Short mmCIF file of C-alpha atoms and ligand atoms in Angstrom, two decimals:
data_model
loop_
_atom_site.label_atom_id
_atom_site.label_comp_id
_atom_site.label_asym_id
_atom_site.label_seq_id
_atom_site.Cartn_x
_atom_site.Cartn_y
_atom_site.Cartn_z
CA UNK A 1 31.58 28.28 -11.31
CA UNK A 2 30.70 27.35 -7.96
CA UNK A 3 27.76 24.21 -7.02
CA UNK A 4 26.47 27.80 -5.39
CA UNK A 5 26.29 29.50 -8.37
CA UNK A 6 25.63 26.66 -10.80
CA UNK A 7 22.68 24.59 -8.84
CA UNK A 8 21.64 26.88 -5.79
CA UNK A 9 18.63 24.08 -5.12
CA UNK A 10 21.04 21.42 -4.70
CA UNK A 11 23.47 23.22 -2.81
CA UNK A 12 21.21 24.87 -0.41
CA UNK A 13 19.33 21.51 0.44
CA UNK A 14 23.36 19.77 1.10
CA UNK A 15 23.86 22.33 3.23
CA UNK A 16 20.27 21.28 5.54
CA UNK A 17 21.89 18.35 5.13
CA UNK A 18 24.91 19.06 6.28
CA UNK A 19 23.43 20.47 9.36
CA UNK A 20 21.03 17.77 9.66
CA UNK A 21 23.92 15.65 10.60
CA UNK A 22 25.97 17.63 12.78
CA UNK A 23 23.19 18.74 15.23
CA UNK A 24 21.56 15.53 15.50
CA UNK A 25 22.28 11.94 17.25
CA UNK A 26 22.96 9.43 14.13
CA UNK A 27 22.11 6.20 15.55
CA UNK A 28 20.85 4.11 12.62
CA UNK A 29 23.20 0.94 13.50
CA UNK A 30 24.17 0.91 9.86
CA UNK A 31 25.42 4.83 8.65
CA UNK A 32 28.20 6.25 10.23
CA UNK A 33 30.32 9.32 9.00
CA UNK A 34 32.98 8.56 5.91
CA UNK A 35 36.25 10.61 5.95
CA UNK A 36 36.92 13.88 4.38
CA UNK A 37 39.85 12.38 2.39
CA UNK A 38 37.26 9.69 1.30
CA UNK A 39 34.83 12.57 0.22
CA UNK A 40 37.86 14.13 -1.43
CA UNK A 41 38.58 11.23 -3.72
CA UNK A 42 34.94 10.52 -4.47
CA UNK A 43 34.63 13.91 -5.77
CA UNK A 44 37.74 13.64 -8.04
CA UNK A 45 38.54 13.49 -12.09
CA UNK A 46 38.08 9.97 -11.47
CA UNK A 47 34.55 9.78 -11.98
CA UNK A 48 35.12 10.65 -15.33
CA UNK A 49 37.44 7.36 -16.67
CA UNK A 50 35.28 4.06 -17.84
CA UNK A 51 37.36 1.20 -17.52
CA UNK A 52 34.99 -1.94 -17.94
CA UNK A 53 36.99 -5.46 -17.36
CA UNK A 54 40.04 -5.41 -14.74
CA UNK A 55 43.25 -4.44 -14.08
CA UNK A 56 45.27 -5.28 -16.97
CA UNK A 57 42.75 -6.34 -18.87
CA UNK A 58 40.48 -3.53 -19.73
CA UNK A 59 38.08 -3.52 -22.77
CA UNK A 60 39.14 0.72 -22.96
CA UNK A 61 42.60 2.22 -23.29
CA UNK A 62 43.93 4.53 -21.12
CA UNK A 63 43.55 2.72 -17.77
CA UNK A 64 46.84 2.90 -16.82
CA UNK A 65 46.32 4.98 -13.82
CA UNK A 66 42.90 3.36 -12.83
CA UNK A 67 44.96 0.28 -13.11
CA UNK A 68 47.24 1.04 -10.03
CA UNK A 69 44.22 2.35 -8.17
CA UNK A 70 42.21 -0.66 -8.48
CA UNK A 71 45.18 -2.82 -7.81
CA UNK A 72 45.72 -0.91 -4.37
CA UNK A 73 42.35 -0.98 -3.57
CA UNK A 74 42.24 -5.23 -4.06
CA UNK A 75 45.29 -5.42 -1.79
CA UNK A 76 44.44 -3.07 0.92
CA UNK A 77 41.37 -5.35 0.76
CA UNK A 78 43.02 -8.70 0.96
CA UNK A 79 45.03 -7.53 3.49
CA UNK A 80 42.51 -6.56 5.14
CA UNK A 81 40.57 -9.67 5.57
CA UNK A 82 43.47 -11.69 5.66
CA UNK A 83 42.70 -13.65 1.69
CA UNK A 84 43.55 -14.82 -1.09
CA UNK A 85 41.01 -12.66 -3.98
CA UNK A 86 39.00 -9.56 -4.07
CA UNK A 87 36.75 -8.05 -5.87
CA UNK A 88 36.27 -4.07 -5.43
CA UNK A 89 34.26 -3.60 -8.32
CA UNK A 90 30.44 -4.06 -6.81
CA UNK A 91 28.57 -0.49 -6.78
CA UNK A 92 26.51 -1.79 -3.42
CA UNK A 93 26.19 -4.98 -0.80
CA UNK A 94 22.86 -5.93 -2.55
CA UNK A 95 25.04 -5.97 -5.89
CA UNK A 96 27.69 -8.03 -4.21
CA UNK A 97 25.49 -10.20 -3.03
CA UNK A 98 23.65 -10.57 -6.22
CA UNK A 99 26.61 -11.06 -8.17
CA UNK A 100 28.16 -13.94 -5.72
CA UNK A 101 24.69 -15.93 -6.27
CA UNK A 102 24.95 -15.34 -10.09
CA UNK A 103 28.74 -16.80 -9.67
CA UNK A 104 27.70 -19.44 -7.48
CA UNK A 105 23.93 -20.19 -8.52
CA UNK A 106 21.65 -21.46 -11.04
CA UNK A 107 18.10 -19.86 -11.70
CA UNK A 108 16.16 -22.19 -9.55
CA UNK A 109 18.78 -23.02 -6.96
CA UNK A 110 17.54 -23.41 -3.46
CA UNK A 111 19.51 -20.83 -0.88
CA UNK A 112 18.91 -20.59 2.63
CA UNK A 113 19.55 -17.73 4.68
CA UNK A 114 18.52 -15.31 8.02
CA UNK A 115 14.56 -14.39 7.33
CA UNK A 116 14.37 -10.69 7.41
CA UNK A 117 11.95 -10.26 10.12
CA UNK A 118 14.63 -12.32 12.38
CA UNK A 119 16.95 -9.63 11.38
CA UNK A 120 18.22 -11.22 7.81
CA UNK A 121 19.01 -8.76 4.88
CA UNK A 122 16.53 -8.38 1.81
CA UNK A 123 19.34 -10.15 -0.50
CA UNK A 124 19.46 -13.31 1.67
CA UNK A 125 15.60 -14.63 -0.20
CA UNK A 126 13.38 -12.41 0.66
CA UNK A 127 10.50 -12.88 -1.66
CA UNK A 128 10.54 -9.58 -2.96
CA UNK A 129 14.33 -9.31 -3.65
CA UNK A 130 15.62 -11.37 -7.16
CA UNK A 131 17.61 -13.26 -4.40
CA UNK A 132 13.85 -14.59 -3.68
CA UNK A 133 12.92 -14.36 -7.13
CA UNK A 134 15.90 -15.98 -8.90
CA UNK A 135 16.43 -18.67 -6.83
CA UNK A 136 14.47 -20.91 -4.34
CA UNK A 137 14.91 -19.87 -1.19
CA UNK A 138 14.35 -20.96 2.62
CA UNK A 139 15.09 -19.32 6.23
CA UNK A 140 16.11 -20.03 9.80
CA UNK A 141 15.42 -17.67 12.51
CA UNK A 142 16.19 -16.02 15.94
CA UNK A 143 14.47 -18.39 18.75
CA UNK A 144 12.23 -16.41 21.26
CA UNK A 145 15.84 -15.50 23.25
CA UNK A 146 17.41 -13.57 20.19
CA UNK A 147 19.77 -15.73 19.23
CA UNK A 148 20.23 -18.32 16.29
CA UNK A 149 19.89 -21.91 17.35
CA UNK A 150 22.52 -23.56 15.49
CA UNK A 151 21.18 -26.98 15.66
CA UNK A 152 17.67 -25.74 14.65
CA UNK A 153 19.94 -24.36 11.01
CA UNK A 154 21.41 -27.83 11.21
CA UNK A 155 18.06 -29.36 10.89
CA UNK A 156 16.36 -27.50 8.80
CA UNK A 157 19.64 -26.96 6.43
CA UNK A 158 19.46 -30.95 6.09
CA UNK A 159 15.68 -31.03 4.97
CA UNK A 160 16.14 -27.95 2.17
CA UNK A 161 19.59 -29.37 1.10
CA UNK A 162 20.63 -26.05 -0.56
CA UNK A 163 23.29 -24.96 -2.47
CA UNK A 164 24.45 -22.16 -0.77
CA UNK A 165 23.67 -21.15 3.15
CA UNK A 166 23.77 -17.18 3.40
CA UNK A 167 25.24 -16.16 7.13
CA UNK A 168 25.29 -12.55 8.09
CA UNK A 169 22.25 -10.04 9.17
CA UNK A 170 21.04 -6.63 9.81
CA UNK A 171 19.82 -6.80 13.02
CA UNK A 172 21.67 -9.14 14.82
CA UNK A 173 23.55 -8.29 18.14
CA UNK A 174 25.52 -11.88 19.33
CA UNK A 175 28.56 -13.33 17.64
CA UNK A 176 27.70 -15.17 14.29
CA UNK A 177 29.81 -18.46 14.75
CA UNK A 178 31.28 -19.22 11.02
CA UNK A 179 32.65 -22.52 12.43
CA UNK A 180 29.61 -23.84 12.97
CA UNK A 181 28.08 -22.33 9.88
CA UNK A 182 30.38 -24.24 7.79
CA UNK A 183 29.98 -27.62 9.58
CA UNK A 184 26.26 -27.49 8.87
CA UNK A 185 27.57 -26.09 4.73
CA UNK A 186 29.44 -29.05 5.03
CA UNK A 187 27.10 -31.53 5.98
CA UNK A 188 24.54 -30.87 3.74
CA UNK A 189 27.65 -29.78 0.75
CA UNK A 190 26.46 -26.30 0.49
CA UNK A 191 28.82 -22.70 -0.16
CA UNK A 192 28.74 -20.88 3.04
CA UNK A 193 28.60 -17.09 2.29
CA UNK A 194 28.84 -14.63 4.97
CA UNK A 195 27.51 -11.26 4.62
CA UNK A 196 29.72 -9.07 7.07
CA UNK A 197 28.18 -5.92 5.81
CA UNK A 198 27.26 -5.11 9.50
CA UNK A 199 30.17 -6.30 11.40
CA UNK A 200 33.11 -5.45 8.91
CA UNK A 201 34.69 -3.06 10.95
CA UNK A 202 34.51 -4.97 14.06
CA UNK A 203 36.09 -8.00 12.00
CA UNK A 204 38.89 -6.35 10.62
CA UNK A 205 39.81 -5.35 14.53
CA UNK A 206 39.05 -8.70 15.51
CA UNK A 207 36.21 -7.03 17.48
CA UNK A 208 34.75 -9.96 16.28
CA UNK A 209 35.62 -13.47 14.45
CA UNK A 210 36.93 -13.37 10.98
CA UNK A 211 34.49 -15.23 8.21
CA UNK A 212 37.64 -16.39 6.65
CA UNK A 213 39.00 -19.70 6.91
CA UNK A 214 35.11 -21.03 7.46
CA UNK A 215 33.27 -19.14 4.68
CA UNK A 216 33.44 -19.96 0.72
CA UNK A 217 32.83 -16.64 -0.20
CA UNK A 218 32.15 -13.12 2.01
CA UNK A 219 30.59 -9.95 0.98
CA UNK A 220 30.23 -6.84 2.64
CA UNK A 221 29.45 -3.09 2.22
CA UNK A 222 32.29 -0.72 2.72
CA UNK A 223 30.34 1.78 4.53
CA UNK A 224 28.76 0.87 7.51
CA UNK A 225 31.17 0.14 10.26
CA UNK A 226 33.76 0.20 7.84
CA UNK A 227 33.38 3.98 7.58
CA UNK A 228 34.67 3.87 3.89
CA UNK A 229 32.33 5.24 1.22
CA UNK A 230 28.74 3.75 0.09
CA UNK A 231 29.68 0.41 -1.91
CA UNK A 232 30.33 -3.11 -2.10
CA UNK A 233 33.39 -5.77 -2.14
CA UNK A 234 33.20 -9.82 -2.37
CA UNK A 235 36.54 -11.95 -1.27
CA UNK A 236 37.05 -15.56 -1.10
CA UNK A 237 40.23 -17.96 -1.01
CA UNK A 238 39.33 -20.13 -3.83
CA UNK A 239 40.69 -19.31 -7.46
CA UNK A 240 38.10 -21.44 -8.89
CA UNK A 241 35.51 -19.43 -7.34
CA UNK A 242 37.07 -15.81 -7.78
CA UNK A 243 36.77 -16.08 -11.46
CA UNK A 244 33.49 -16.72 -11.68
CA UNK A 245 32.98 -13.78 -9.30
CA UNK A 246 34.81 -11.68 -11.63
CA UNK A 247 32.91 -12.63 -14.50
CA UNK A 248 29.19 -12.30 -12.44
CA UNK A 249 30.21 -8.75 -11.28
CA UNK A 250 31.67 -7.53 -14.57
CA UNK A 251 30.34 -8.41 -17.37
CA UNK A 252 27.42 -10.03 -15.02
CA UNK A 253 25.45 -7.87 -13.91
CA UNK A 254 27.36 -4.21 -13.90
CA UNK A 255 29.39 -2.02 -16.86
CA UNK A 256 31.67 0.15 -15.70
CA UNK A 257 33.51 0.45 -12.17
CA UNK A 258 33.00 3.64 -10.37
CA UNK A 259 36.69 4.20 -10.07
CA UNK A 260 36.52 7.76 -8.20
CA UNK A 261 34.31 4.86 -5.65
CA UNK A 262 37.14 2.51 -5.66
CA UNK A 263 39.78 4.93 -5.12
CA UNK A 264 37.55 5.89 -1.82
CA UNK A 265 37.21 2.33 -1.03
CA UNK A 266 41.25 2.00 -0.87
CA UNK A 267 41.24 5.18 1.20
CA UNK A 268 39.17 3.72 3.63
CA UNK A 269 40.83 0.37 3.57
CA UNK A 270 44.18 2.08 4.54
CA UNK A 271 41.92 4.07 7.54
CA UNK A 272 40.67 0.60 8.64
CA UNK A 273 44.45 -0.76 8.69
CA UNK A 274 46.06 1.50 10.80
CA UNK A 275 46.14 1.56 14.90
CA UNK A 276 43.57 3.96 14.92
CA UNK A 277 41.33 2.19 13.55
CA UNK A 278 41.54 -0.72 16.36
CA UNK A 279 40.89 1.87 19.20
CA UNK A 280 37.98 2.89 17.01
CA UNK A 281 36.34 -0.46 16.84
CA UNK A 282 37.35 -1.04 20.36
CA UNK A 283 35.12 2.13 21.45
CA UNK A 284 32.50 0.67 19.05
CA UNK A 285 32.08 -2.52 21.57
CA UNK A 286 32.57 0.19 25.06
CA UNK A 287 30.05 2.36 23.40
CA UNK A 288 27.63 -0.28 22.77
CA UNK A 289 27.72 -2.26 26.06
CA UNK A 290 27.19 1.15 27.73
CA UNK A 291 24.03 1.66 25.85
CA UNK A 292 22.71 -1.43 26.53
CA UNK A 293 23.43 -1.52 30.28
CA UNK A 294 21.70 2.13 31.03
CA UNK A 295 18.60 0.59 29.14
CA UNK A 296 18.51 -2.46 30.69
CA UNK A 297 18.73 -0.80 34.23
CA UNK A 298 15.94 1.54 32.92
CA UNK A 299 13.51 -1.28 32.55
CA UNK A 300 13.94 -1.73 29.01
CA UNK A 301 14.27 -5.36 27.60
CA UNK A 302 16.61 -5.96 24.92
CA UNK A 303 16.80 -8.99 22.17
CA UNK A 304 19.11 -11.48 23.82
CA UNK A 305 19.49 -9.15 26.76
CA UNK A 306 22.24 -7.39 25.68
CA UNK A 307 25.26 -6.99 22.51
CA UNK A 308 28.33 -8.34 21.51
CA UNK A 309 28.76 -5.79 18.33
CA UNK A 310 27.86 -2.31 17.74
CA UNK A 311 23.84 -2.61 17.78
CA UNK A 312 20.73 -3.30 20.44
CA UNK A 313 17.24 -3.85 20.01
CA UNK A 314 14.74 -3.36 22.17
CA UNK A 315 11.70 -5.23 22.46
CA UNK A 316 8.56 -3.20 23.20
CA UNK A 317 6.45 -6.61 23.00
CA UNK A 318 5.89 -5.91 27.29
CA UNK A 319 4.75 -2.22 26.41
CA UNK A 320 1.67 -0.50 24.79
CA UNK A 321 3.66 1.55 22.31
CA UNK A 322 5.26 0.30 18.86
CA UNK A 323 8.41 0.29 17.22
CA UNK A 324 7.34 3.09 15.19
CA UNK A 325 6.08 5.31 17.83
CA UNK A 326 9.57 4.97 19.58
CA UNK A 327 11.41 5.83 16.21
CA UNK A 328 9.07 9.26 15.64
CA UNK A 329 9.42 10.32 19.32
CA UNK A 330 13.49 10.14 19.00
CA UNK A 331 13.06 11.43 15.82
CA UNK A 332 11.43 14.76 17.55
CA UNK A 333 14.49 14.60 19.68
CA UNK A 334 16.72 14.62 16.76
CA UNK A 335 17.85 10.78 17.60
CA UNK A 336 17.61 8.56 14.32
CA UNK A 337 17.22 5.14 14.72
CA UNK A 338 14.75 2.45 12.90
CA UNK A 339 11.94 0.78 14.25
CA UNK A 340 12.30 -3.21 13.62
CA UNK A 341 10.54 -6.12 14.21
CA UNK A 342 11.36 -8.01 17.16
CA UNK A 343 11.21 -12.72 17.72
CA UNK A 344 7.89 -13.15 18.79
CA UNK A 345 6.55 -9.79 16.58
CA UNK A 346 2.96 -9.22 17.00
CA UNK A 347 2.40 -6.20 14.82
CA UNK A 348 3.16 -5.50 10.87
CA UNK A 349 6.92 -4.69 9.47
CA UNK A 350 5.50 -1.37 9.34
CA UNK A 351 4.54 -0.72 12.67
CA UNK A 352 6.99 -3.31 14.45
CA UNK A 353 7.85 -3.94 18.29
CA UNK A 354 11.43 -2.87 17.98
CA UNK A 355 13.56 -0.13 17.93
CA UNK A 356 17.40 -0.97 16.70
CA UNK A 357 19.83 1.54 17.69
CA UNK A 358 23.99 1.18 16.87
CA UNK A 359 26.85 3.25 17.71
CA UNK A 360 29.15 3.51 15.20
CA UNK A 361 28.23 6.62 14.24
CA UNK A 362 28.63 8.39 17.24
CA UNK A 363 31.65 6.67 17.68
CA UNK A 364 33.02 8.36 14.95
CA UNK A 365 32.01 11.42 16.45
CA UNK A 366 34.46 10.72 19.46
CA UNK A 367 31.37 10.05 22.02
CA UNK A 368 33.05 8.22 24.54
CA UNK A 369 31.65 5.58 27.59
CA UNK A 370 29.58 8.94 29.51
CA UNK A 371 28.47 10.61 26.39
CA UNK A 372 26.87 7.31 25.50
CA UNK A 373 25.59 7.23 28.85
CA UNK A 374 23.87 10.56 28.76
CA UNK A 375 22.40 9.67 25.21
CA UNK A 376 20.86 6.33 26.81
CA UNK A 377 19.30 8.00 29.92
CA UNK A 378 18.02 10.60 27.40
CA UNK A 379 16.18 7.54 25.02
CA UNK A 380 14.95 5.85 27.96
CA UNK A 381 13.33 9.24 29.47
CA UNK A 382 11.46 9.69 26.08
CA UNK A 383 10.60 6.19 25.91
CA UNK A 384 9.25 6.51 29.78
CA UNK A 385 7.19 9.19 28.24
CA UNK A 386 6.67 8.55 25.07
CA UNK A 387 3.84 11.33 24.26
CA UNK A 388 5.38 14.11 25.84
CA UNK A 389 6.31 16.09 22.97
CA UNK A 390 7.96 19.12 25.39
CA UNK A 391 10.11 16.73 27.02
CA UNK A 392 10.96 15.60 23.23
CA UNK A 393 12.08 19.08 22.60
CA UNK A 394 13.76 19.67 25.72
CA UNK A 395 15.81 17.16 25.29
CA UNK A 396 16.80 17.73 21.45
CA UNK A 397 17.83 20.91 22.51
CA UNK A 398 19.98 19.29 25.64
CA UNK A 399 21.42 16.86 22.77
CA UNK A 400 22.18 19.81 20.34
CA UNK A 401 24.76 21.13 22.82
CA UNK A 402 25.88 18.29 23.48
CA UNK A 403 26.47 17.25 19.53
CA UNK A 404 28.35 20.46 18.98
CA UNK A 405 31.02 19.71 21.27
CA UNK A 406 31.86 16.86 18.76
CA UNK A 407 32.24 18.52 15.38
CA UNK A 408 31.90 15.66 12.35
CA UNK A 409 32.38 18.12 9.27
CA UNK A 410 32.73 21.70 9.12
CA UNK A 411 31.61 21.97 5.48
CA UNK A 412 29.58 20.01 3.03
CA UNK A 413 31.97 19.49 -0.23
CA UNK A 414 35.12 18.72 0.33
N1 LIG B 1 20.24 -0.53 4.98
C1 LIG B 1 21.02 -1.50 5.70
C2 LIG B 1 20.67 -1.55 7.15
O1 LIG B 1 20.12 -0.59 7.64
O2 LIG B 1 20.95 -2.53 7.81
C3 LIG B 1 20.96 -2.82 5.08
O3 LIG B 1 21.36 -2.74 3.75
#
């Protein structure tokens, strides 16, 4: 029986879905669009085989096929990111993270990593994450120009002394430097762990510096710019250190691997190795700088004045509206973004100064340098106006035929 058929609800709502995404402008800097062949795999028998331990050494029998899959998957991964060990097991980034602190980490430990409101991830201590919970855990910050000041980590990385210093964020759109991370690890005889989750697909183009020879241990989602499907991976050099990874993820903290997921993970792994791939992470960067240019010539200011990666944020600290008014009047356009909290925030995470706004998506699409260009003119025109609901309209209808010239998926299931 068809999902029609069988669940009507379920399929109907896919299908809005479905649409959702195809007519609109996806430009939440971390969701892009996976492949078909990806969505192919995830849907597969696979779903159905448990196969708790790893390859070789399962704990159920009949994982002889899983086996090879989850062997391909670890060294499309390694290859990848140019190391030694991975692990392809994690369901999600916040469980990769959680399981390289349990490998690394004792309750109580003190961790310090990127403060969320600087543009940090929940995992790296916020207080209401376990990573804040768990262990004892400090920040560093964005100075008032957008950028980390990596003598200001120095410093305060030598009054916490902690275990482990977490590099990596969410809204962050300069060049992390992992050399200089690990001096300061160094110095104060920390881990360095770098959580790529944002900037794995630039990395594995060498859009932008690998983590690897300066990091202990790296983590990172395989969605996001990495266009694979929703999950998580952790690699590191050290066989020391990969075994008590293996042991944290499984029997740590998850049961079985999702091995239809992992099969979609090496899918996307062999996407993110070929040529193509580089030209797509190249068009990330184009895309981006375009975007940031037409705002910046519109008046708008952006956090560190501009973008190395595939994300901006602009600061509405010199402007009477918020964050969240500038993510419901795209939103009536049919652009998603996020509002975010900008250095120097005056208002609540809720309300914010900051808009963040990332290309990959789009990218994906095939939106090249003057499609970007016609998107940004269209943001800063709403922004100009940002109560005119008819121009809102007008222009989601303007960006509707312009979205259907770049077809993403021509059905929902695959
Ligand atoms: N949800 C992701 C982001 O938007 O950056 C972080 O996990």
């Amino acid at each position: 029986m068809s999902l029609e058929c069988f669940d009507k609800e379920i399929y109907e709502l896919t299908n809005k879905e479905l649409a959702r995404q195809c007519e609109g402008l996806e430009m939440i800097a971390s969701e892009n669009f996976t492949l078909p062949e990806v969505m192919e795999v995830m849907g597969s028998i696979l779903t159905n085989k448990y196969a708790e331990g790893y390859p070789q050494k399962r704990y159920y029998s009949g994982c002889e096929i899983v086996d090879q899959i989850e062997t391909l998957a670890i060294e499309r991964c390694k290859k990848l990111f140019n190391c030694n060990f991975a692990n392809v097991q994690p369901h999600s980034g916040s469980q990769a993270n959680q399981g390289v602190y349990a490998a690394l980490l004792n309750p109580g430990d003190k961790i310090l990593g990127m403060d969320l409101s600087h543009g940090g991830h929940l995992t790296h201590g916020a207080k209401v994450s376990s990573s804040g919970q768990f262990y004892e855990s400090f920040f560093y910050g964005v100075e008032l120009d957008g950028r980390i000041d990596y003598e200001k980590v120095r410093h305060i990385a030598n009054i916490v002394k902690p275990k482990l210093i977490v590099c990596g964020a969410s809204a962050y759109p300069r060049i992390i430097d992992f050399k200089k991370f690990r001096e300061i690890a160094d110095e104060v005889g920390a881990y360095l762990f770098a959580d790529i989750a944002h900037i794995a697909g630039l990395v594995v183009a060498n859009e932008h510096p690998n983590p690897f020879p300066y990091a202990h241990v790296v983590s990172s989602t395989t969605h996001k710019t990495l266009r694979g499907p929703r999950g998580g991976i952790i690699m590191c050099n050290d066989e020391e250190i990969a075994k008590k990874i293996n042991s944290a993820i499984f029997p740590g903290i998850q049961g079985g691997p999702l091995m239809n997921i992992i099969a979609a993970k090496a899918v996307g792994f062999k996407f993110n190795l070929s040529d193509e791939w580089k030209i797509y992470a190249k068009n990330i960067i184009k895309n981006t700088q375009v975007l940031a240019k037409v705002l910046i010539e519109r008046g708008y200011k952006l956090v560190s004045d501009g973008t190395d990666n595939h994300l901006v944020l602009i600061s509405f600290l010199d402007r009477e509206f918020s964050g969240k008014d500038a993510d419901l009047a795209l939103a009536n356009a049919g652009i998603t973004a996020n509002k975010n909290t900008v250095p120097g925030e005056k208002r609540s995470p809720f309300i914010t100064s900051g808009l963040r706004l990332g290309t990959p998506a789009l990218t994906a699409r095939g939106f090249k340098e003057e499609d970007i260009q016609i998107v940004a003119n269209c943001i800063a025109d709403i922004l100009d106006d940002i109560n005119n609901i008819d121009l809102q309209l007008n222009i989601k209808a303007k960006l509707k035929e312009l979205a259907s010239k770049f077809t993403i998926y021509t059905k929902a299931m695959f």
